[in-house]
Amino acid sequence: MENTNVLDVKMEKGRSLWYDSWQRLKKNPTAMFGLFLIIFLGFVAIFAPLLAPYDPNKISLRENVDPPSRAHWFGTDYYGRDILSRIIYGSRISMTVGFVVQFITLVIGVTLGAVAGYFGGKVDMLIMRFTDVIMSFPGLLLIIAMRVALGPGLFNVFIALSVVGWTGKARLVRSQVLAIREQDFVEAARALGVKTHRIIIRHILPNCIAPMIVSVTMGIAGAIMSEAGLSFLGLGVQKPIPSWGSIINEGLQYIRVAPWYTLFPGFAIALTVLGFNLLGDGLRDALDPRLKH
Amino acid sequence: MFEYLIRRLVMMIPVLLGVLFITFLLMFVIPGDPITNMMGQRANDEVIERIRKDLHLDDPWYIQFFNYIGRTLRGDLGQSFVTHRPVAVEILEKLPNTARLAISTMIVASIMGILIGILAAVFHNTWIDRTVMVFALIFISTPVFWFGLILIYIFSITLGWLPISGMGDGSIKYLILPAITLGTRSSAFLARMTRSTMLEVIRQDFIRTARSKGLSQKIVIFKHALKNAMIPIITILGLDFASYLNGSVLTETIFGWPGFGRYVVQAINKRDFQVIAGSVMIGAIIFVVANLLVDLSYGFLDPRIRYD
Amino acid sequence: MRSRVTILLIVVMVMLSMTVLAADPQYGGTLNLRNSSDWDTLDPAYASGFNAGAMAVKIFDGLVRFDYYSNDVVPSLATDWTVSDDRLIWTFNLRKGVKFHNGREFTAHDVKFSFDRLFDPEVASPGTWAYDMIVGTDAALDGTTEGVSGVTVVDDHTVQFQLKYPFGLFLKHLTLPHALIVPQEVVEKYGDLFSENAVGTGPWKLIEWEHDDHIILEANEDYFEGRPYVDKVYYRVIPEDLTAVAEFEAGNLDFGPIPTAEFERWINDPIWKDYIVKQTELSTYYLALNQNVKPLDDVRVRKAIAHAIDVPTIIETLRNGTDTLANGPLPPGMEGYSAEIQPVEYDPEKARQLLKEAGYPDGLKIELWTSNTTDRVQMTGVFQAFLADVGIDAEIIESEWATFYPAVKEGKVPMYYLNWYADYADPYNFLQPLLYSKGSRVGMNDPLIDQMIDEMERTSNPLVRYELAKRIAQRTFELQPYVWLFHTTAYTLKQPWIQDEIWHQMYDADKLTTIWIDDSKK
């Protein structure tokens, strides 16, 4: 009972922190622009079937690689498919990969980071050495090797990107936990006989939320970028699912005769990643006012 | 200091072993067969089996792992399955190409990044600052491979000033576009970092003290703020440099640059295990050493930092 | 006045003589060629790929080679040969006075050594398949005997091959890069690095090889057919077609590829369209249907797939109309090709009907494999779309060659897109690998076809072989083990100053001995 009170006090303080942060974020025009971009892209992804002018997989060989026209705003690809429709559908892959990969890396990173930070000693050393090992791999090469080992498919793209992506979060959580572990309210909870996992989940982790939100927002941008890179190398999702990176890959050979082929999907990637980065920047400033310049 | 160095070097060993271990695990779950691949469509099955035996590819993976470590300790990285050439020789052929690209990239990145960062910090909260920072973020958000394609389209295809790709005769014109492609992104990170660290330092007391002594504002900024901003700058530069030395797969692909990154990807595609293992290990050593050098440089930049 | 006339006359005469001279091949100059990847090896024992083989024949010679202008086999290191009445003993008389690049004279011992080496278990050559009809090869490969007992040195300039059974295509197999002759002392000196230090008898000497970058060849002044016209060949490794064609435009390459994506632009270019060389290739592109995998064991399903794909439209659009629609396994221009067979028609309605008859009224799901090169992936995407149209849900499995090919070879892959290019121009070289039951990758098991292929192998009468080929092609039409797609035509750009170059259907025919550079057009 007593320890709930301790927690309530924390939560109370937390709520006002969130409220203040939101107020600060609202005043930041670039961050709000980023948020707007993300909401817009989320909307596009969800309502893709309604927004796309054509079936993204409908081939029409005699209309292949047509330049932008009134019928096809972004032109057609080498099968005569409408590039605009494929970009609209492609937002689904990018958004899904971004969020799912960040969810997986968040779970892995937070768990390992919290365990390492809280218990310290041998456990800490083992986990941190493992983190070092993963970080010592050239990132993209490990992703490529993982993806090649696992074979094609969206699920395997998730795994390949997640295996590499969790290390930063684990380190971040660990350092937060190390800092918080020794603070009074945690000492108090421990003295009151609260179980270890409850201390971690209810007392320590909430204090990691702010940096985690920033990390996840930026991480989504990173995951979208990595997926685009994988797809560009022909290691992304399977055909005929549209993905921005693979449209660029397909358009590569046409760069001298049809430069617009690669232009539009690239814009889509850059815009999406920019949205998440802008929001991430804004969140960092809003959640940690000390850093605001 | 010396003791610290030794301790760091000893700590490298388990990390490198871990990297090798994971590489071996991956190679054994990776589908596909290097021997069938290299022998072409017509080779006799018995011959394929014999080669597999000769190369000890039918041994359990842990035996192969320990054998590999044993050989590596003797300084032998083995032979490529495909070309029959020593892996070490092949890596030493690719690394200089990658190093050339990495060094030029770092030159582009550090000059552009630091100057732009200083500029933004000096003109803090003006339109210059805001524009520069928005552009920095735009460059960070742009996929390198796509940015490279746009540069190729503008400077090689439309204007015809620079070659489309490859290393050609090795002259500098082949280097410009890939170095700018990679360097722009690095410089965007660097500019943001330089700016924010300098602002932080400027706000600190000793700067105010310095200013009260009557030094001109510019000198204050350059001497104190920049010196203090060097630690994060060196960190970014060092780690980026290490990652470029490991080969930037996407940029090397776009520009047909015969570097280390593409070499490893080709080895993965051909399942050339000896090459994969050797390259990954060299790559990891580059990373770990770069990390160490970055840490050591802190001591030179800031004498207050001690290694104990 | 008179002096002016004389000067004019002299000028005219000089100009005339120059044009006359230009018609004759000129010596000198450097050829600038391109390769899309580094060469895996130059060692004949390992040269199983086209790139390696094409380069190896520049440096080495075999006993025989392809004629430069036809698919006939003509003498090279051997001057002539005789065959015993039972067609089991082949005796080759060797050319005298031929020297390796290191100055040593070539003898029959080098032939013996080269074949022994091919079957040396330590060497583990991928080329053993081509000569396993020679007596003693199995024992040599097992390690029970040293050397191949069926290859014997009669004297310094005569060598004899003893075969296990009559093999009609023996000479054609001897044109393969694996049968190029290597000098023993150099091979033994360099071991695994022989490839880097290749020494042969061929028209070109290997001067420099910087991996992934370039190879430089220099004319062999002492080549027994006379030295090549060109002094030097500079091969550059340029992976991207776009880069290569840009280098060609800049005049830095003597030949340039036409990227598929830019085909229209080049073919309509007012200047370059006259310098495009068209070359039909001995190739067959196909979609393989594995009869060991359900539901492809049902011939109606296989036929449905064949009817579902609109190959003529694919050729017209994605292939820029450059290729020939296939009606069977053999390309036109190959002996045994029959023009009478009609290609399978594009008829989606019939495809749906056949699927219904086979018990799949609601369609079916199947894997479609391909290796991950751009044009192959592109092609499977079209198949997928056409198949979807008749209710077949094809899942594309796109993987690297190192995964794709071993799986195909094990006969595990239900449906895959691939091609076959000739090792040598004979229908047997197409029909045996594609249709024979032993080692079949698509579950072929047709006694009739097997029997005809066996016959093709044994007979030494080419006419019989070509007749059998026609009958086999007819038979595949009924079985539909593959969807035959198209036979390719290569389009290459060449610079105006390139003269008398060879366009041969076999990758290993050209030794670059006829090509020369017309400086007046440079």
Short mmCIF file of N, CA, C and O in Angstrom, two decimals, chain B residues 206-299:
data_model
loop_
_atom_site.label_atom_id
_atom_site.label_comp_id
_atom_site.label_asym_id
_atom_site.label_seq_id
_atom_site.Cartn_x
_atom_site.Cartn_y
_atom_site.Cartn_z
N PHE B 206 33.15 30.29 -17.85
CA PHE B 206 34.50 30.75 -18.14
C PHE B 206 34.55 31.56 -19.43
O PHE B 206 35.42 32.38 -19.62
N ILE B 207 33.56 31.30 -20.29
CA ILE B 207 33.53 32.10 -21.51
C ILE B 207 33.20 33.55 -21.15
O ILE B 207 33.80 34.49 -21.65
N ARG B 208 32.23 33.66 -20.26
CA ARG B 208 31.86 35.02 -19.85
C ARG B 208 33.06 35.72 -19.23
O ARG B 208 33.32 36.88 -19.48
N THR B 209 33.79 34.97 -18.45
CA THR B 209 34.99 35.54 -17.84
C THR B 209 35.93 36.02 -18.93
O THR B 209 36.45 37.12 -18.91
N ALA B 210 36.14 35.13 -19.89
CA ALA B 210 37.04 35.49 -20.96
C ALA B 210 36.59 36.77 -21.66
O ALA B 210 37.39 37.63 -21.98
N ARG B 211 35.26 36.83 -21.83
CA ARG B 211 34.76 37.99 -22.56
C ARG B 211 34.98 39.27 -21.73
O ARG B 211 35.34 40.30 -22.27
N SER B 212 34.80 39.14 -20.44
CA SER B 212 34.95 40.33 -19.61
C SER B 212 36.39 40.83 -19.63
O SER B 212 36.66 41.98 -19.37
N LYS B 213 37.29 39.95 -19.93
CA LYS B 213 38.67 40.38 -20.01
C LYS B 213 38.92 41.23 -21.26
O LYS B 213 40.01 41.75 -21.46
N GLY B 214 37.90 41.28 -22.14
CA GLY B 214 38.00 42.19 -23.27
C GLY B 214 38.47 41.57 -24.56
O GLY B 214 38.74 42.25 -25.54
N LEU B 215 38.58 40.27 -24.57
CA LEU B 215 38.93 39.64 -25.84
C LEU B 215 37.77 39.82 -26.82
O LEU B 215 36.61 39.87 -26.43
N SER B 216 38.10 39.89 -28.05
CA SER B 216 37.02 40.06 -29.01
C SER B 216 36.19 38.79 -29.07
O SER B 216 36.68 37.69 -28.84
N GLN B 217 34.94 38.95 -29.43
CA GLN B 217 34.02 37.81 -29.36
C GLN B 217 34.46 36.65 -30.25
O GLN B 217 34.35 35.49 -29.87
N LYS B 218 34.99 36.97 -31.38
CA LYS B 218 35.37 35.91 -32.31
C LYS B 218 36.44 35.00 -31.74
O LYS B 218 36.37 33.78 -31.85
N ILE B 219 37.43 35.64 -31.12
CA ILE B 219 38.52 34.84 -30.55
C ILE B 219 37.98 33.93 -29.44
O ILE B 219 38.38 32.78 -29.33
N VAL B 220 37.05 34.47 -28.70
CA VAL B 220 36.46 33.67 -27.63
C VAL B 220 35.85 32.41 -28.23
O VAL B 220 36.12 31.29 -27.80
N ILE B 221 35.07 32.66 -29.26
CA ILE B 221 34.37 31.54 -29.85
C ILE B 221 35.36 30.50 -30.38
O ILE B 221 35.25 29.31 -30.09
N PHE B 222 36.32 30.96 -31.13
CA PHE B 222 37.21 29.98 -31.73
C PHE B 222 38.06 29.27 -30.70
O PHE B 222 38.20 28.06 -30.73
N LYS B 223 38.62 30.04 -29.81
CA LYS B 223 39.61 29.43 -28.92
C LYS B 223 38.99 28.53 -27.87
O LYS B 223 39.42 27.39 -27.68
N HIS B 224 37.99 29.04 -27.21
CA HIS B 224 37.46 28.27 -26.09
C HIS B 224 36.36 27.32 -26.52
O HIS B 224 36.44 26.12 -26.29
N ALA B 225 35.36 27.90 -27.16
CA ALA B 225 34.20 27.07 -27.50
C ALA B 225 34.60 25.93 -28.44
O ALA B 225 34.25 24.77 -28.22
N LEU B 226 35.36 26.26 -29.46
CA LEU B 226 35.69 25.23 -30.44
C LEU B 226 36.55 24.14 -29.80
O LEU B 226 36.35 22.95 -30.05
N LYS B 227 37.46 24.59 -28.95
CA LYS B 227 38.33 23.60 -28.31
C LYS B 227 37.51 22.63 -27.48
O LYS B 227 37.74 21.43 -27.47
N ASN B 228 36.51 23.17 -26.82
CA ASN B 228 35.67 22.30 -26.01
C ASN B 228 34.73 21.46 -26.86
O ASN B 228 34.30 20.39 -26.45
N ALA B 229 34.41 21.99 -28.02
CA ALA B 229 33.52 21.22 -28.89
C ALA B 229 34.27 20.10 -29.61
O ALA B 229 33.67 19.25 -30.25
N MET B 230 35.60 20.12 -29.50
CA MET B 230 36.38 19.12 -30.24
C MET B 230 36.08 17.69 -29.80
O MET B 230 36.15 16.77 -30.60
N ILE B 231 35.75 17.50 -28.53
CA ILE B 231 35.55 16.12 -28.07
C ILE B 231 34.39 15.45 -28.81
O ILE B 231 34.58 14.40 -29.43
N PRO B 232 33.20 16.05 -28.81
CA PRO B 232 32.14 15.39 -29.60
C PRO B 232 32.45 15.35 -31.09
O PRO B 232 32.09 14.38 -31.77
N ILE B 233 33.15 16.38 -31.58
CA ILE B 233 33.47 16.37 -33.02
C ILE B 233 34.39 15.20 -33.35
O ILE B 233 34.15 14.45 -34.30
N ILE B 234 35.42 15.03 -32.54
CA ILE B 234 36.35 13.92 -32.75
C ILE B 234 35.61 12.58 -32.64
O ILE B 234 35.85 11.65 -33.40
N THR B 235 34.69 12.51 -31.70
CA THR B 235 33.95 11.26 -31.53
C THR B 235 33.20 10.92 -32.82
O THR B 235 33.31 9.82 -33.35
N ILE B 236 32.45 11.90 -33.32
CA ILE B 236 31.69 11.65 -34.55
C ILE B 236 32.62 11.33 -35.71
O ILE B 236 32.42 10.34 -36.43
N LEU B 237 33.64 12.15 -35.87
CA LEU B 237 34.56 11.94 -36.99
C LEU B 237 35.21 10.57 -36.90
O LEU B 237 35.29 9.84 -37.88
N GLY B 238 35.67 10.23 -35.72
CA GLY B 238 36.37 8.95 -35.53
C GLY B 238 35.48 7.77 -35.86
O GLY B 238 35.86 6.86 -36.60
N LEU B 239 34.27 7.80 -35.32
CA LEU B 239 33.39 6.65 -35.53
C LEU B 239 32.90 6.60 -36.98
O LEU B 239 32.79 5.52 -37.57
N ASP B 240 32.63 7.78 -37.55
CA ASP B 240 32.23 7.80 -38.96
C ASP B 240 33.37 7.28 -39.85
O ASP B 240 33.15 6.51 -40.77
N PHE B 241 34.56 7.71 -39.52
CA PHE B 241 35.71 7.28 -40.31
C PHE B 241 35.84 5.76 -40.26
O PHE B 241 36.03 5.11 -41.29
N ALA B 242 35.69 5.22 -39.05
CA ALA B 242 35.76 3.76 -38.92
C ALA B 242 34.68 3.10 -39.76
O ALA B 242 34.93 2.10 -40.43
N SER B 243 33.49 3.68 -39.75
CA SER B 243 32.42 3.02 -40.50
C SER B 243 32.65 3.18 -42.00
O SER B 243 32.34 2.29 -42.77
N TYR B 244 33.26 4.29 -42.43
CA TYR B 244 33.57 4.43 -43.86
C TYR B 244 34.70 3.49 -44.26
O TYR B 244 34.74 3.01 -45.39
N LEU B 245 35.63 3.26 -43.34
CA LEU B 245 36.71 2.32 -43.65
C LEU B 245 36.18 0.92 -43.81
O LEU B 245 36.76 0.08 -44.49
N ASN B 246 35.05 0.65 -43.16
CA ASN B 246 34.42 -0.66 -43.33
C ASN B 246 33.66 -0.75 -44.63
O ASN B 246 33.01 -1.76 -44.90
N GLY B 247 33.70 0.32 -45.39
CA GLY B 247 33.04 0.26 -46.69
C GLY B 247 31.60 0.70 -46.59
O GLY B 247 30.83 0.18 -45.80
N SER B 248 31.23 1.69 -47.38
CA SER B 248 29.85 2.14 -47.37
C SER B 248 29.17 1.42 -48.52
O SER B 248 29.28 1.84 -49.67
N VAL B 249 28.49 0.34 -48.19
CA VAL B 249 27.95 -0.55 -49.21
C VAL B 249 27.11 0.20 -50.23
O VAL B 249 27.29 0.04 -51.44
N LEU B 250 26.20 1.05 -49.73
CA LEU B 250 25.28 1.71 -50.66
C LEU B 250 26.01 2.66 -51.60
O LEU B 250 25.80 2.64 -52.80
N THR B 251 26.89 3.48 -51.03
CA THR B 251 27.61 4.44 -51.88
C THR B 251 28.53 3.70 -52.85
O THR B 251 28.62 4.06 -54.03
N GLU B 252 29.20 2.68 -52.36
CA GLU B 252 30.07 1.92 -53.26
C GLU B 252 29.28 1.26 -54.38
O GLU B 252 29.75 1.14 -55.51
N THR B 253 28.04 0.85 -54.06
CA THR B 253 27.20 0.24 -55.09
C THR B 253 26.79 1.26 -56.14
O THR B 253 26.93 1.03 -57.33
N ILE B 254 26.30 2.40 -55.67
CA ILE B 254 25.84 3.45 -56.59
C ILE B 254 26.97 3.88 -57.51
O ILE B 254 26.78 4.05 -58.72
N PHE B 255 28.16 4.07 -56.95
CA PHE B 255 29.25 4.64 -57.73
C PHE B 255 30.19 3.56 -58.30
O PHE B 255 31.24 3.89 -58.82
N GLY B 256 29.80 2.30 -58.17
CA GLY B 256 30.65 1.24 -58.68
C GLY B 256 32.07 1.33 -58.15
O GLY B 256 33.02 1.10 -58.86
N TRP B 257 32.19 1.68 -56.89
CA TRP B 257 33.51 1.87 -56.28
C TRP B 257 34.04 0.52 -55.81
O TRP B 257 33.39 -0.14 -55.00
N PRO B 258 35.19 0.08 -56.31
CA PRO B 258 35.67 -1.28 -55.94
C PRO B 258 36.24 -1.31 -54.53
O PRO B 258 37.42 -1.53 -54.33
N GLY B 259 35.39 -1.08 -53.56
CA GLY B 259 35.87 -0.98 -52.18
C GLY B 259 35.57 -2.21 -51.34
O GLY B 259 35.08 -3.23 -51.83
N PHE B 260 35.85 -2.07 -50.07
CA PHE B 260 35.76 -3.15 -49.10
C PHE B 260 34.30 -3.59 -48.90
O PHE B 260 34.01 -4.78 -48.83
N GLY B 261 33.40 -2.63 -48.81
CA GLY B 261 32.00 -2.94 -48.54
C GLY B 261 31.38 -3.82 -49.62
O GLY B 261 30.76 -4.84 -49.34
N ARG B 262 31.60 -3.43 -50.86
CA ARG B 262 31.06 -4.21 -51.97
C ARG B 262 31.70 -5.58 -52.04
O ARG B 262 31.06 -6.57 -52.40
N TYR B 263 32.98 -5.61 -51.70
CA TYR B 263 33.71 -6.87 -51.71
C TYR B 263 33.08 -7.85 -50.73
O TYR B 263 32.86 -9.03 -51.06
N VAL B 264 32.74 -7.37 -49.54
CA VAL B 264 32.14 -8.27 -48.56
C VAL B 264 30.74 -8.69 -49.01
O VAL B 264 30.37 -9.86 -48.87
N VAL B 265 29.99 -7.76 -49.57
CA VAL B 265 28.64 -8.13 -50.03
C VAL B 265 28.73 -9.19 -51.12
O VAL B 265 27.98 -10.15 -51.14
N GLN B 266 29.69 -9.01 -52.03
CA GLN B 266 29.87 -10.03 -53.06
C GLN B 266 30.24 -11.38 -52.45
O GLN B 266 29.78 -12.42 -52.89
N ALA B 267 31.08 -11.32 -51.41
CA ALA B 267 31.46 -12.56 -50.75
C ALA B 267 30.25 -13.21 -50.09
O ALA B 267 30.08 -14.43 -50.14
N ILE B 268 29.37 -12.39 -49.49
CA ILE B 268 28.15 -12.94 -48.90
C ILE B 268 27.32 -13.59 -50.00
O ILE B 268 26.83 -14.70 -49.85
N ASN B 269 27.21 -12.91 -51.13
CA ASN B 269 26.40 -13.45 -52.22
C ASN B 269 26.97 -14.74 -52.76
O ASN B 269 26.23 -15.62 -53.19
N LYS B 270 28.30 -14.87 -52.76
CA LYS B 270 28.90 -16.09 -53.28
C LYS B 270 29.15 -17.11 -52.19
O LYS B 270 29.71 -18.16 -52.44
N ARG B 271 28.78 -16.76 -50.96
CA ARG B 271 29.01 -17.64 -49.81
C ARG B 271 30.49 -18.00 -49.67
O ARG B 271 30.85 -19.13 -49.37
N ASP B 272 31.33 -17.01 -49.92
CA ASP B 272 32.77 -17.24 -49.82
C ASP B 272 33.17 -17.05 -48.35
O ASP B 272 33.63 -15.99 -47.93
N PHE B 273 32.99 -18.14 -47.57
CA PHE B 273 33.06 -18.04 -46.11
C PHE B 273 34.37 -17.46 -45.59
O PHE B 273 34.38 -16.65 -44.67
N GLN B 274 35.48 -17.90 -46.18
CA GLN B 274 36.78 -17.42 -45.67
C GLN B 274 36.86 -15.91 -45.82
O GLN B 274 37.36 -15.21 -44.94
N VAL B 275 36.37 -15.43 -46.95
CA VAL B 275 36.41 -13.99 -47.19
C VAL B 275 35.49 -13.26 -46.21
O VAL B 275 35.86 -12.24 -45.62
N ILE B 276 34.30 -13.81 -45.99
CA ILE B 276 33.36 -13.17 -45.08
C ILE B 276 33.98 -13.07 -43.68
O ILE B 276 34.04 -12.00 -43.08
N ALA B 277 34.46 -14.21 -43.19
CA ALA B 277 35.00 -14.23 -41.83
C ALA B 277 36.17 -13.26 -41.70
O ALA B 277 36.23 -12.45 -40.77
N GLY B 278 37.10 -13.33 -42.64
CA GLY B 278 38.27 -12.46 -42.58
C GLY B 278 37.89 -10.99 -42.63
O GLY B 278 38.39 -10.18 -41.84
N SER B 279 36.97 -10.66 -43.52
CA SER B 279 36.59 -9.26 -43.67
C SER B 279 35.87 -8.74 -42.45
O SER B 279 36.11 -7.61 -42.00
N VAL B 280 34.95 -9.55 -41.93
CA VAL B 280 34.21 -9.10 -40.76
C VAL B 280 35.17 -8.86 -39.60
O VAL B 280 35.06 -7.88 -38.87
N MET B 281 36.16 -9.74 -39.49
CA MET B 281 37.10 -9.57 -38.38
C MET B 281 37.93 -8.30 -38.57
O MET B 281 38.09 -7.53 -37.62
N ILE B 282 38.45 -8.10 -39.76
CA ILE B 282 39.23 -6.88 -40.01
C ILE B 282 38.35 -5.66 -39.75
O ILE B 282 38.76 -4.68 -39.12
N GLY B 283 37.09 -5.73 -40.22
CA GLY B 283 36.16 -4.63 -40.01
C GLY B 283 35.96 -4.34 -38.53
O GLY B 283 36.00 -3.19 -38.09
N ALA B 284 35.77 -5.40 -37.75
CA ALA B 284 35.55 -5.22 -36.31
C ALA B 284 36.79 -4.63 -35.66
O ALA B 284 36.70 -3.76 -34.78
N ILE B 285 37.98 -5.07 -36.08
CA ILE B 285 39.21 -4.52 -35.51
C ILE B 285 39.28 -3.02 -35.80
O ILE B 285 39.61 -2.21 -34.93
N ILE B 286 38.94 -2.64 -37.03
CA ILE B 286 38.95 -1.22 -37.37
C ILE B 286 38.04 -0.44 -36.41
O ILE B 286 38.41 0.60 -35.87
N PHE B 287 36.84 -0.99 -36.18
CA PHE B 287 35.90 -0.31 -35.29
C PHE B 287 36.46 -0.16 -33.89
O PHE B 287 36.43 0.91 -33.29
N VAL B 288 36.94 -1.28 -33.36
CA VAL B 288 37.39 -1.28 -31.97
C VAL B 288 38.59 -0.34 -31.81
O VAL B 288 38.66 0.44 -30.86
N VAL B 289 39.50 -0.40 -32.76
CA VAL B 289 40.68 0.47 -32.68
C VAL B 289 40.27 1.94 -32.80
O VAL B 289 40.77 2.79 -32.06
N ALA B 290 39.33 2.22 -33.70
CA ALA B 290 38.88 3.60 -33.84
C ALA B 290 38.28 4.10 -32.54
O ALA B 290 38.55 5.22 -32.10
N ASN B 291 37.47 3.26 -31.91
CA ASN B 291 36.90 3.62 -30.62
C ASN B 291 37.97 3.96 -29.61
O ASN B 291 37.89 4.95 -28.88
N LEU B 292 38.99 3.11 -29.59
CA LEU B 292 40.09 3.30 -28.64
C LEU B 292 40.80 4.62 -28.93
O LEU B 292 41.08 5.41 -28.02
N LEU B 293 41.08 4.87 -30.21
CA LEU B 293 41.79 6.10 -30.57
C LEU B 293 40.97 7.34 -30.18
O LEU B 293 41.52 8.32 -29.69
N VAL B 294 39.66 7.23 -30.42
CA VAL B 294 38.79 8.36 -30.04
C VAL B 294 38.90 8.61 -28.54
O VAL B 294 39.11 9.73 -28.09
N ASP B 295 38.83 7.54 -27.77
CA ASP B 295 38.91 7.68 -26.32
C ASP B 295 40.25 8.29 -25.91
O ASP B 295 40.32 9.14 -25.02
N LEU B 296 41.31 7.81 -26.54
CA LEU B 296 42.64 8.32 -26.19
C LEU B 296 42.76 9.80 -26.54
O LEU B 296 43.40 10.57 -25.82
N SER B 297 42.12 10.19 -27.65
CA SER B 297 42.25 11.58 -28.08
C SER B 297 41.63 12.53 -27.07
O SER B 297 42.02 13.69 -26.98
N TYR B 298 40.65 12.05 -26.29
CA TYR B 298 40.05 12.91 -25.28
C TYR B 298 41.12 13.47 -24.34
O TYR B 298 41.09 14.63 -23.95
N GLY B 299 42.05 12.61 -23.98
CA GLY B 299 43.10 13.00 -23.05
C GLY B 299 43.94 14.15 -23.59
O GLY B 299 44.34 15.05 -22.86
#
